Amino acid sequence: MSEFVPGPLQTQSVLEDPLLLIGAVVLLLVVITVWQMVEIVDAYDRAALTVFGEYRKLLEPGLNIVPPFVSRIYTFDMRTQTLDVPQQEAITRDNSPVTADAVVYIRVMNAKRAFLEVDDYQRAVSNLAQTTLRAVIGDMELDDTLSRREMINERIRQELDEPTDEWGIRVESVEVREVTPSAGVKGAMEEQTSAERRRRAMILEAQGERRSAVEKAEGDKQSNIIRAQGEKQSQILESQGDAISTVLRARSAESMGERAVIDKGMETLAEIGHGESTTFVMPQELTSLVGRYGKHLSGSDVEGNGTDLESLEFDDETRELIGLDDIADIIGEIDEQAEMDVEAMEEQARAIKEGQDVGMEAEEPITMSDPDDESEPELGSDSE
């Protein structure tokens, strides 16, 4: 389709015809008027309408008809907006210089008040946030500014709430991004941190050495207790063994009976016979031995054709007197007591292993009867 281009003759004819010229002007004015009357507002915006400089209303999202040529439109974004707070230098309460920056999240809640109450609400909120940030940091100590970010954020938000409410703006949140001490303060903090770590390391090392010494001393203590108890039990058992051996030897010597006495007497007679003396004084016991020997030669006290003199058995009264029947009971009591002592020692060792204190209990020594106190069997003498 070819475009129509008026030629010089046609343009001249239009200019010469006033009706055509007026019609063209009117058509152009109608198009411009319609363009000025129609205002389209996006869904996330609100628009303030002024006519001849007077505020009329807020235009809602969609197609709006406004007076042409005398209206002005001011659009406000109703979404959450982000404002960067420039880096600020401040001095803390303990005179430590720091630099800090933050981010403020705001939202227009009332477009009419944001239009009528403040000029450029974004710049106003940003400047107010800067001064509030310096004031909050100046009211805190250095350690708090570095460790209590949440408190700084909350205080700044509370300080911004009251003035921004009058502007129809709501401060949703404030986030301090970074708080940086000066170079000198940072170096001092690093030295302080290093010294604190060295102090903790030394404390832990000292506590470890102390615990090791305590454990070693406790182990030595328990070892000494166990060794002393072992030596004690060993001495007790050794003394009991000596006592048993002494009793057995005594009982063995007493159980030899008349045969051993007669044999010893015969040896004595043989030695006397080898002497040069012709007169002898013999005790009654020796004459009794000779009589016993003579009876042996005559065969009156022996059985059958025996050639050896057998020892006589002790009667009941003599056995009771010398305590021959009580030897087994004595040995059994000693063994039972030794066994009980060993079990008690094992119980104490287990208690020591579990970390309990075991007292050294005195044990009653076993009292043994003196063999020398027992009366010798009295042999009767026979006269021939």
Coordinates of C-alpha atoms in Angstrom, one line a residue:
M1 CA 0.0 0.0 0.0
S2 CA 1.6 3.2 -1.1
E3 CA 1.7 6.2 1.3
F4 CA -0.1 9.3 0.2
V5 CA 2.1 12.3 0.2
P6 CA 0.4 15.6 -0.6
G7 CA 1.9 17.5 -3.4
P8 CA 2.6 21.1 -3.5
L9 CA -0.6 21.8 -5.4
Q10 CA -2.7 19.9 -2.8
T11 CA -1.0 21.7 0.2
Q12 CA -1.5 25.0 -1.4
S13 CA -5.2 24.2 -2.0
V14 CA -5.7 23.3 1.7
L15 CA -4.1 26.5 2.8
E16 CA -6.2 28.5 0.5
D17 CA -9.3 26.8 1.9
P18 CA -9.9 28.0 5.5
L19 CA -12.5 25.3 6.3
L20 CA -10.0 22.6 5.7
L21 CA -7.4 24.4 7.8
I22 CA -9.8 24.8 10.8
G23 CA -10.9 21.2 10.5
A24 CA -7.3 20.0 10.7
V25 CA -6.6 22.2 13.8
V26 CA -9.7 21.0 15.5
L27 CA -8.8 17.3 14.8
L28 CA -5.4 17.9 16.3
L29 CA -6.8 19.5 19.4
V30 CA -9.2 16.7 19.9
V31 CA -6.4 14.1 19.7
I32 CA -4.3 16.1 22.2
T33 CA -7.2 16.6 24.6
V34 CA -8.1 12.9 24.7
W35 CA -4.5 12.1 25.3
Q36 CA -4.4 14.5 28.3
M37 CA -7.7 13.3 29.7
V38 CA -6.7 9.6 29.9
E39 CA -4.3 8.5 32.7
I40 CA -3.3 4.8 33.2
V41 CA -2.1 3.9 36.7
D42 CA -0.2 0.6 37.3
A43 CA -1.4 -2.0 39.8
Y44 CA 1.4 -1.3 42.3
D45 CA 1.1 2.5 42.1
R46 CA -1.0 5.2 43.4
A47 CA -1.2 8.7 41.8
A48 CA -2.0 12.0 43.4
L49 CA -4.1 14.3 41.1
T50 CA -3.9 18.1 41.3
V51 CA -6.0 20.5 39.2
F52 CA -4.6 24.1 39.0
G53 CA -2.2 23.1 41.8
E54 CA -5.0 21.9 44.1
Y55 CA -5.0 18.4 45.4
R56 CA -8.1 16.6 44.3
K57 CA -7.8 12.8 44.9
L58 CA -5.7 9.6 44.5
L59 CA -6.0 7.8 41.3
E60 CA -6.6 4.0 41.6
P61 CA -4.9 1.4 39.4
G62 CA -6.4 1.2 35.9
L63 CA -7.9 3.8 33.5
N64 CA -8.7 7.2 35.0
I65 CA -10.2 10.4 33.3
V66 CA -8.7 13.6 34.5
P67 CA -9.2 17.2 33.4
P68 CA -7.0 17.9 30.4
F69 CA -4.3 20.6 30.3
V70 CA -4.8 21.7 33.9
S71 CA -4.0 18.4 35.8
R72 CA -0.8 17.1 37.1
I73 CA -0.1 13.5 38.2
Y74 CA 2.4 12.4 41.0
T75 CA 2.9 8.6 41.1
F76 CA 3.9 6.7 44.3
D77 CA 5.2 3.1 44.4
M78 CA 3.3 1.2 47.0
R79 CA 5.7 -1.7 47.2
T80 CA 8.5 -2.2 49.8
Q81 CA 11.5 -0.1 48.8
T82 CA 15.1 -0.4 49.9
L83 CA 17.2 2.6 50.9
D84 CA 20.9 2.4 51.3
V85 CA 22.3 4.4 54.3
P86 CA 25.7 5.7 53.4
Q87 CA 28.7 4.8 55.6
Q88 CA 28.7 6.9 58.7
E89 CA 31.5 7.7 61.1
A90 CA 30.6 7.7 64.8
I91 CA 32.3 7.6 68.2
T92 CA 31.1 5.2 70.8
R93 CA 30.5 6.0 74.4
D94 CA 33.9 4.7 75.4
N95 CA 35.5 7.0 72.8
S96 CA 36.3 4.4 70.1
P97 CA 35.9 5.6 66.5
V98 CA 33.9 3.3 64.2
T99 CA 32.3 3.4 60.8
A100 CA 28.9 1.8 60.1
D101 CA 26.4 1.5 57.3
A102 CA 22.9 0.1 57.1
V103 CA 19.9 -0.8 54.9
V104 CA 16.4 0.6 55.6
Y105 CA 13.2 -1.1 54.2
I106 CA 10.3 1.2 53.9
R107 CA 6.8 1.1 52.4
V108 CA 4.3 3.9 51.5
M109 CA 1.2 3.3 53.5
N110 CA -0.6 6.6 52.7
A111 CA 0.2 8.2 49.4
K112 CA -1.8 11.4 50.2
R113 CA 0.3 12.1 53.3
A114 CA 3.5 11.1 51.5
F115 CA 2.6 13.7 48.8
L116 CA 1.4 16.5 51.1
E117 CA 3.6 16.1 54.3
V118 CA 7.1 15.5 52.9
D119 CA 9.1 16.5 49.9
D120 CA 10.9 13.4 48.5
Y121 CA 10.2 10.9 51.2
Q122 CA 13.0 8.6 50.2
R123 CA 15.7 11.3 50.7
A124 CA 14.0 12.3 54.0
V125 CA 14.0 8.8 55.4
S126 CA 17.6 8.2 54.3
N127 CA 18.9 11.4 56.1
L128 CA 16.9 10.6 59.2
A129 CA 18.4 7.0 59.2
Q130 CA 21.9 8.4 59.0
T131 CA 21.5 10.7 62.0
T132 CA 19.7 8.0 64.0
L133 CA 22.5 5.5 63.3
R134 CA 25.2 7.9 64.6
A135 CA 23.1 8.7 67.7
V136 CA 22.5 5.0 68.5
I137 CA 26.1 4.0 68.1
G138 CA 27.3 7.0 70.1
D139 CA 25.1 5.8 73.0
M140 CA 26.7 2.4 73.1
E141 CA 30.1 0.9 74.0
L142 CA 32.4 -0.6 71.5
D143 CA 31.8 -4.2 72.5
D144 CA 28.1 -3.7 72.3
T145 CA 28.2 -2.2 68.8
L146 CA 30.2 -5.3 67.6
S147 CA 28.1 -8.0 69.3
R148 CA 24.6 -6.6 69.7
R149 CA 23.5 -5.9 66.2
E150 CA 19.9 -6.9 66.8
M151 CA 19.6 -4.2 69.5
I152 CA 21.0 -1.6 67.2
N153 CA 18.5 -2.5 64.5
E154 CA 15.6 -2.4 66.9
R155 CA 16.6 1.0 68.3
I156 CA 17.0 2.6 64.9
R157 CA 13.6 1.3 63.7
Q158 CA 11.9 2.6 66.8
E159 CA 13.6 6.0 66.4
L160 CA 12.4 6.2 62.8
D161 CA 8.8 5.1 63.4
E162 CA 7.4 8.3 64.9
P163 CA 8.5 10.8 62.3
T164 CA 7.8 8.5 59.3
D165 CA 4.3 7.7 60.5
E166 CA 3.5 11.4 60.0
W167 CA 4.7 11.1 56.4
G168 CA 2.6 8.0 55.7
I169 CA 5.7 5.9 55.5
R170 CA 6.2 2.7 57.5
V171 CA 9.7 1.5 58.3
E172 CA 9.5 -2.3 58.0
S173 CA 13.0 -3.1 59.2
V174 CA 16.6 -1.8 59.6
E175 CA 19.7 -3.9 59.1
V176 CA 23.1 -2.7 60.1
R177 CA 25.4 -4.3 57.5
E178 CA 28.8 -3.6 59.0
V179 CA 30.4 -1.9 62.0
T180 CA 34.2 -1.4 61.6
P181 CA 36.5 -0.1 64.3
S182 CA 39.5 2.1 63.4
A183 CA 42.8 0.5 62.5
G184 CA 44.3 1.2 66.0
V185 CA 41.3 -0.1 67.8
K186 CA 41.3 -3.2 65.6
G187 CA 44.9 -4.0 66.4
A188 CA 44.3 -3.5 70.1
M189 CA 41.4 -5.9 69.9
E190 CA 43.4 -8.5 68.2
E191 CA 46.1 -8.3 70.9
Q192 CA 43.4 -8.6 73.6
T193 CA 42.0 -11.6 71.9
S194 CA 45.4 -13.3 71.6
A195 CA 46.2 -12.6 75.2
E196 CA 42.8 -14.0 76.3
R197 CA 43.4 -17.2 74.3
R198 CA 46.9 -17.6 75.8
R199 CA 45.3 -17.1 79.3
R200 CA 42.7 -19.8 78.6
A201 CA 45.4 -22.2 77.2
M202 CA 47.5 -21.7 80.4
I203 CA 44.5 -22.3 82.6
L204 CA 43.6 -25.5 80.8
E205 CA 47.2 -26.7 80.9
A206 CA 47.4 -26.0 84.6
Q207 CA 44.1 -27.8 85.3
G208 CA 45.3 -30.8 83.3
E209 CA 48.6 -31.0 85.2
R210 CA 46.7 -30.7 88.5
R211 CA 44.3 -33.4 87.5
S212 CA 47.2 -35.6 86.4
A213 CA 49.0 -35.1 89.7
V214 CA 45.8 -35.9 91.7
E215 CA 45.2 -39.0 89.7
K216 CA 48.8 -40.1 90.1
A217 CA 48.7 -39.5 93.9
E218 CA 45.5 -41.4 94.2
G219 CA 46.9 -44.3 92.2
D220 CA 50.0 -44.4 94.4
K221 CA 47.8 -44.3 97.5
Q222 CA 45.7 -47.2 96.3
S223 CA 48.8 -49.1 95.2
N224 CA 50.4 -48.6 98.7
I225 CA 47.2 -49.8 100.4
I226 CA 47.0 -52.9 98.2
R227 CA 50.7 -53.7 98.7
A228 CA 50.5 -53.2 102.5
Q229 CA 47.4 -55.4 102.7
G230 CA 49.2 -58.0 100.7
E231 CA 52.3 -57.9 102.9
K232 CA 50.0 -58.1 105.9
Q233 CA 48.2 -61.2 104.6
S234 CA 51.5 -62.7 103.7
Q235 CA 52.8 -62.2 107.2
I236 CA 49.6 -63.6 108.7
L237 CA 49.7 -66.7 106.5
E238 CA 53.4 -67.2 107.2
S239 CA 52.9 -66.9 111.0
Q240 CA 49.9 -69.3 110.8
G241 CA 52.0 -71.8 108.8
D242 CA 54.8 -71.6 111.5
A243 CA 52.2 -72.1 114.2
I244 CA 50.7 -75.1 112.4
S245 CA 54.2 -76.6 111.9
T246 CA 55.1 -76.1 115.5
V247 CA 51.9 -77.7 116.7
L248 CA 52.4 -80.7 114.3
R249 CA 55.9 -81.2 115.5
A250 CA 54.9 -81.1 119.1
R251 CA 52.0 -83.5 118.5
S252 CA 54.3 -85.8 116.5
A253 CA 56.9 -85.8 119.3
E254 CA 54.1 -86.6 121.9
S255 CA 52.6 -89.3 119.7
M256 CA 55.8 -91.4 119.7
G257 CA 54.6 -93.1 122.9
E258 CA 56.5 -95.6 125.0
R259 CA 58.4 -97.1 122.2
A260 CA 60.5 -94.0 121.6
V261 CA 61.1 -93.6 125.3
I262 CA 62.2 -97.3 125.6
D263 CA 64.5 -97.0 122.6
K264 CA 66.1 -93.9 124.0
G265 CA 66.5 -95.7 127.4
M266 CA 68.2 -98.7 125.8
E267 CA 70.7 -96.4 124.0
T268 CA 71.5 -94.8 127.4
L269 CA 72.1 -98.3 129.0
A270 CA 74.5 -99.2 126.2
E271 CA 76.5 -96.0 126.8
I272 CA 76.6 -96.7 130.6
G273 CA 77.9 -100.2 129.9
H274 CA 80.9 -98.9 128.1
G275 CA 82.0 -96.8 131.1
E276 CA 84.7 -97.7 133.7
S277 CA 82.5 -97.3 136.7
T278 CA 81.2 -100.4 138.5
T279 CA 78.5 -98.7 140.6
F280 CA 75.5 -97.1 138.9
V281 CA 72.6 -95.1 140.3
M282 CA 69.6 -95.7 138.2
P283 CA 66.3 -93.7 138.4
Q284 CA 63.1 -95.5 138.8
E285 CA 62.1 -94.7 135.2
L286 CA 65.2 -96.4 133.9
T287 CA 64.4 -99.6 135.9
S288 CA 61.0 -99.5 134.5
L289 CA 62.5 -99.4 131.0
V290 CA 64.7 -102.4 131.8
G291 CA 61.6 -104.2 133.0
R292 CA 59.9 -103.4 129.8
Y293 CA 62.9 -104.7 127.9
G294 CA 62.9 -107.9 129.8
K295 CA 59.3 -108.5 129.2
H296 CA 60.0 -108.0 125.5
L297 CA 62.7 -110.7 125.7
S298 CA 60.4 -113.0 127.5
G299 CA 57.6 -112.4 125.0
S300 CA 55.0 -111.5 127.6
D301 CA 54.0 -108.2 126.0
V302 CA 54.3 -109.0 122.3
E303 CA 52.0 -110.7 119.9
G304 CA 53.0 -113.9 118.0
N305 CA 56.7 -114.1 117.0
G306 CA 57.3 -110.4 116.6
T307 CA 60.8 -109.2 116.9
D308 CA 60.2 -105.4 117.2
L309 CA 58.8 -103.5 120.2
E310 CA 55.8 -101.6 119.1
S311 CA 54.7 -98.3 120.6
L312 CA 51.7 -98.4 122.9
E313 CA 48.5 -96.5 122.2
F314 CA 47.6 -93.5 124.5
D315 CA 44.5 -94.0 126.6
D316 CA 41.5 -91.7 126.4
E317 CA 42.5 -89.6 129.4
T318 CA 46.1 -89.1 128.1
R319 CA 44.9 -88.2 124.6
E320 CA 42.4 -85.7 126.0
L321 CA 45.1 -84.2 128.2
I322 CA 47.6 -83.6 125.4
G323 CA 44.9 -82.6 122.9
L324 CA 45.8 -85.1 120.2
D325 CA 42.1 -85.2 119.0
D326 CA 41.9 -81.4 118.6
I327 CA 44.8 -81.1 116.1
A328 CA 42.5 -81.5 113.0
D329 CA 40.0 -79.0 114.4
I330 CA 42.8 -76.5 115.1
I331 CA 44.2 -76.9 111.6
G332 CA 40.7 -76.6 110.0
E333 CA 40.0 -73.4 111.9
I334 CA 43.3 -71.9 110.8
D335 CA 42.6 -72.8 107.2
E336 CA 39.1 -71.4 107.4
Q337 CA 40.4 -68.2 108.9
A338 CA 43.1 -67.9 106.2
E339 CA 40.5 -68.5 103.5
M340 CA 38.2 -65.8 105.0
D341 CA 41.2 -63.4 105.1
V342 CA 41.9 -63.9 101.4
E343 CA 38.3 -63.3 100.5
A344 CA 38.2 -60.1 102.5
M345 CA 41.4 -59.0 100.9
E346 CA 39.9 -59.5 97.4
E347 CA 36.8 -57.5 98.4
Q348 CA 39.0 -54.7 99.5
A349 CA 41.0 -54.8 96.3
R350 CA 37.8 -54.5 94.2
A351 CA 36.6 -51.6 96.4
I352 CA 40.0 -49.8 95.8
K353 CA 39.7 -50.4 92.1
E354 CA 36.3 -48.7 92.1
G355 CA 37.8 -45.7 93.8
Q356 CA 36.5 -46.3 97.4
D357 CA 38.7 -45.8 100.5
V358 CA 39.4 -48.9 102.4
G359 CA 40.4 -48.7 106.0
M360 CA 43.0 -51.0 107.5
E361 CA 41.1 -53.1 109.9
A362 CA 43.0 -54.8 112.7
E363 CA 42.8 -58.5 112.7
E364 CA 42.9 -60.6 115.8
P365 CA 46.0 -62.8 115.9
I366 CA 45.4 -66.5 116.2
T367 CA 46.2 -67.6 119.8
M368 CA 47.9 -70.9 119.8
S369 CA 48.3 -72.9 122.9
D370 CA 51.8 -73.4 124.1
P371 CA 52.9 -76.9 123.6
D372 CA 55.2 -76.6 126.6
D373 CA 52.3 -76.1 128.9
E374 CA 50.8 -79.5 128.1
S375 CA 51.7 -82.2 130.6
E376 CA 53.8 -85.1 129.5
P377 CA 52.3 -88.5 129.8
E378 CA 53.2 -90.2 133.0
L379 CA 54.6 -93.6 132.6
G380 CA 54.0 -96.1 135.4
S381 CA 57.0 -98.0 136.7
D382 CA 57.1 -101.7 137.0
S383 CA 59.2 -103.3 139.6
E384 CA 60.6 -106.7 139.1

